[in-house]
Coordinates of C-alpha atoms in Angstrom, one line a residue:
X1 CA 47.9 92.0 130.9
X2 CA 50.0 94.8 130.8
X3 CA 50.8 96.5 127.4
X4 CA 54.2 97.7 126.5
X5 CA 54.2 101.2 124.9
X6 CA 56.3 102.2 121.8
X7 CA 58.5 104.3 123.7
X8 CA 59.1 101.6 126.2
X9 CA 59.9 99.1 123.7
X10 CA 62.6 101.6 121.8
X11 CA 64.2 102.0 125.3
X12 CA 64.5 98.3 126.0
X13 CA 65.9 97.5 122.2
X14 CA 68.6 100.7 122.8
X15 CA 69.6 99.3 126.1
X16 CA 69.8 95.6 124.7
X17 CA 72.0 96.9 121.7
X18 CA 74.1 98.8 124.1
X19 CA 74.8 95.8 126.2
X20 CA 75.3 93.3 123.2
X21 CA 77.8 95.7 121.6
X22 CA 79.9 96.4 124.8
X23 CA 79.7 92.5 125.6
X24 CA 81.5 91.5 122.4
X25 CA 84.1 94.1 122.8
X26 CA 83.3 96.8 120.3
X27 CA 84.3 100.4 120.9
X28 CA 83.7 103.7 119.3
X29 CA 86.7 104.9 117.1
X30 CA 88.8 107.7 118.7
X31 CA 88.1 106.5 122.3
X32 CA 90.4 108.0 125.1
X33 CA 93.7 106.1 125.4
X34 CA 93.1 104.0 122.3
X35 CA 94.9 101.0 124.5
X36 CA 97.8 103.2 125.5
X37 CA 96.1 104.6 128.8
X38 CA 98.6 104.6 131.5
X39 CA 101.0 102.6 129.6
X40 CA 104.9 104.0 130.0
X41 CA 106.5 104.5 126.8
X42 CA 109.5 105.6 125.5
X43 CA 110.3 107.6 122.0
X44 CA 113.5 107.0 120.7
X45 CA 115.4 107.7 117.2
X46 CA 117.1 110.3 115.5
X47 CA 114.6 112.1 113.6
X48 CA 114.6 115.8 114.8
X49 CA 113.3 117.2 118.1
X50 CA 109.9 118.3 116.4
X51 CA 108.8 114.9 115.4
X52 CA 109.8 113.5 118.5
X53 CA 107.9 116.3 120.5
X54 CA 104.7 115.8 118.2
X55 CA 104.8 111.8 119.1
X56 CA 105.1 112.3 122.8
X57 CA 102.6 115.0 122.8
X58 CA 100.1 112.5 120.8
X59 CA 101.0 109.8 123.3
X60 CA 99.9 112.1 126.4
X61 CA 96.7 112.8 124.5
X62 CA 96.0 109.4 124.3
X63 CA 96.7 108.9 128.1
X64 CA 100.1 107.1 127.9
X65 CA 102.9 108.0 130.2
X66 CA 105.9 109.2 128.2
X67 CA 109.3 108.2 130.0
X68 CA 112.8 109.1 129.3
X69 CA 114.6 105.7 130.1
X70 CA 113.5 102.4 128.5
X71 CA 113.9 100.6 131.9
X72 CA 111.0 102.4 132.9
X73 CA 108.9 101.7 129.9
X74 CA 106.6 99.0 128.8
X75 CA 107.2 99.9 125.2
X76 CA 109.8 101.6 123.3
X77 CA 108.6 103.4 120.0
X78 CA 112.1 103.6 118.0
X79 CA 111.2 106.2 115.0
X80 CA 113.7 105.2 112.5
X81 CA 113.2 108.0 110.1
X82 CA 110.6 110.3 108.4
X83 CA 110.8 111.7 104.9
X84 CA 108.8 113.9 102.8
X85 CA 108.4 114.2 99.1
X86 CA 106.6 115.6 96.5
X87 CA 105.6 115.2 92.7
X88 CA 103.6 117.0 90.2
X89 CA 100.3 115.5 89.4
X90 CA 98.7 118.2 86.7
X91 CA 100.5 120.7 84.6
X92 CA 98.9 123.6 82.2
X93 CA 99.4 124.1 78.7
X94 CA 102.5 126.0 79.4
X95 CA 104.0 123.1 81.3
X96 CA 103.7 124.9 84.8
X97 CA 102.6 122.6 87.7
X98 CA 98.9 123.2 88.6
X99 CA 98.7 120.5 91.2
X100 CA 101.3 118.7 93.3
X101 CA 101.3 115.5 95.6
X102 CA 102.9 115.4 98.8
X103 CA 104.2 111.9 100.3
X104 CA 104.9 111.5 104.1
X105 CA 106.7 108.3 105.2
X106 CA 107.5 107.4 108.7
X107 CA 109.2 104.2 109.7
X108 CA 109.4 103.0 113.0
X109 CA 109.7 99.7 115.1
X110 CA 108.3 98.7 118.5
X111 CA 110.4 97.0 121.0
X112 CA 109.9 96.0 124.6
X113 CA 110.9 98.3 127.4
X114 CA 112.1 97.3 130.8
X115 CA 108.6 97.1 132.2
X116 CA 107.5 94.7 129.4
X117 CA 106.4 91.1 130.1
X118 CA 109.4 88.5 129.4
X119 CA 107.8 87.0 126.3
X120 CA 107.5 90.2 124.6
X121 CA 109.7 90.7 121.3
X122 CA 110.7 93.3 119.0
X123 CA 108.5 94.0 116.0
X124 CA 109.6 94.5 112.5
X125 CA 110.3 97.8 111.0
X126 CA 107.0 99.2 109.8
X127 CA 106.3 102.1 107.4
X128 CA 103.4 104.4 107.5
X129 CA 102.6 106.6 104.2
X130 CA 100.3 109.4 104.1
X131 CA 99.4 111.4 100.8
X132 CA 97.6 114.4 99.8
X133 CA 97.4 116.9 96.8
X134 CA 97.2 120.4 96.5
X135 CA 96.7 123.0 93.9
X136 CA 99.5 125.0 92.7
X137 CA 99.2 128.7 91.4
X138 CA 102.2 129.5 89.1
X139 CA 101.5 133.0 89.8
X140 CA 102.0 132.8 93.2
X141 CA 104.7 130.4 94.3
X142 CA 105.1 131.8 97.9
X143 CA 101.3 131.0 98.6
X144 CA 101.5 127.5 97.1
X145 CA 104.8 126.7 99.4
X146 CA 102.7 127.7 102.3
X147 CA 100.2 125.2 101.3
X148 CA 102.5 122.5 100.6
X149 CA 104.1 123.1 104.1
X150 CA 100.5 122.9 105.9
X151 CA 99.7 119.8 104.2
X152 CA 102.8 118.2 104.9
X153 CA 102.1 119.1 108.9
X154 CA 98.6 117.7 108.6
X155 CA 100.2 114.5 106.7
X156 CA 103.0 114.2 109.3
X157 CA 100.4 114.4 112.2
X158 CA 98.2 111.6 110.3
X159 CA 101.1 109.4 109.9
X160 CA 101.8 109.8 113.7
X161 CA 98.3 108.6 114.5
X162 CA 98.5 106.0 112.1
X163 CA 101.9 104.7 113.6
X164 CA 100.5 105.0 117.3
X165 CA 97.3 102.9 116.2
X166 CA 99.5 100.3 115.2
X167 CA 101.6 100.7 118.4
X168 CA 98.4 100.3 120.6
X169 CA 97.6 97.2 118.5
X170 CA 100.7 95.7 119.4
X171 CA 99.8 95.5 123.0

């Protein structure tokens, strides 16, 4: 009788786990494509060119083909609006803000494009909200504004990723 060593047993268990997880459809988060690989997508909406460029860029990073005509698209991502707001969450004894919270909201809808299957329907208007806080230095407001702008850009990028995650799940 042949004896199986501990290294061989570990390799066998690892291989069985890989086969089991792959067989049940489990995937690592952040895998390339996210379900959008090679899918033709059009981005529409009157939200400013910078947001549209960021959405198109992120779609391209996920492997989607960004098209300019809805007839060539399988999906149309309609960005309804984007908004940014802030509120003071902490003050010092003089009443000056010491911490602020920034909220970024992105509202969108997914519609079928010309390449969509006939049974595809438009989805409801959805909202993605991201929040973050930053410290405020009452003596250096210019630095605080720069901090807010950097945080808002990060929140916008996070909101776009969350939106595209929902778009990928709608396929």
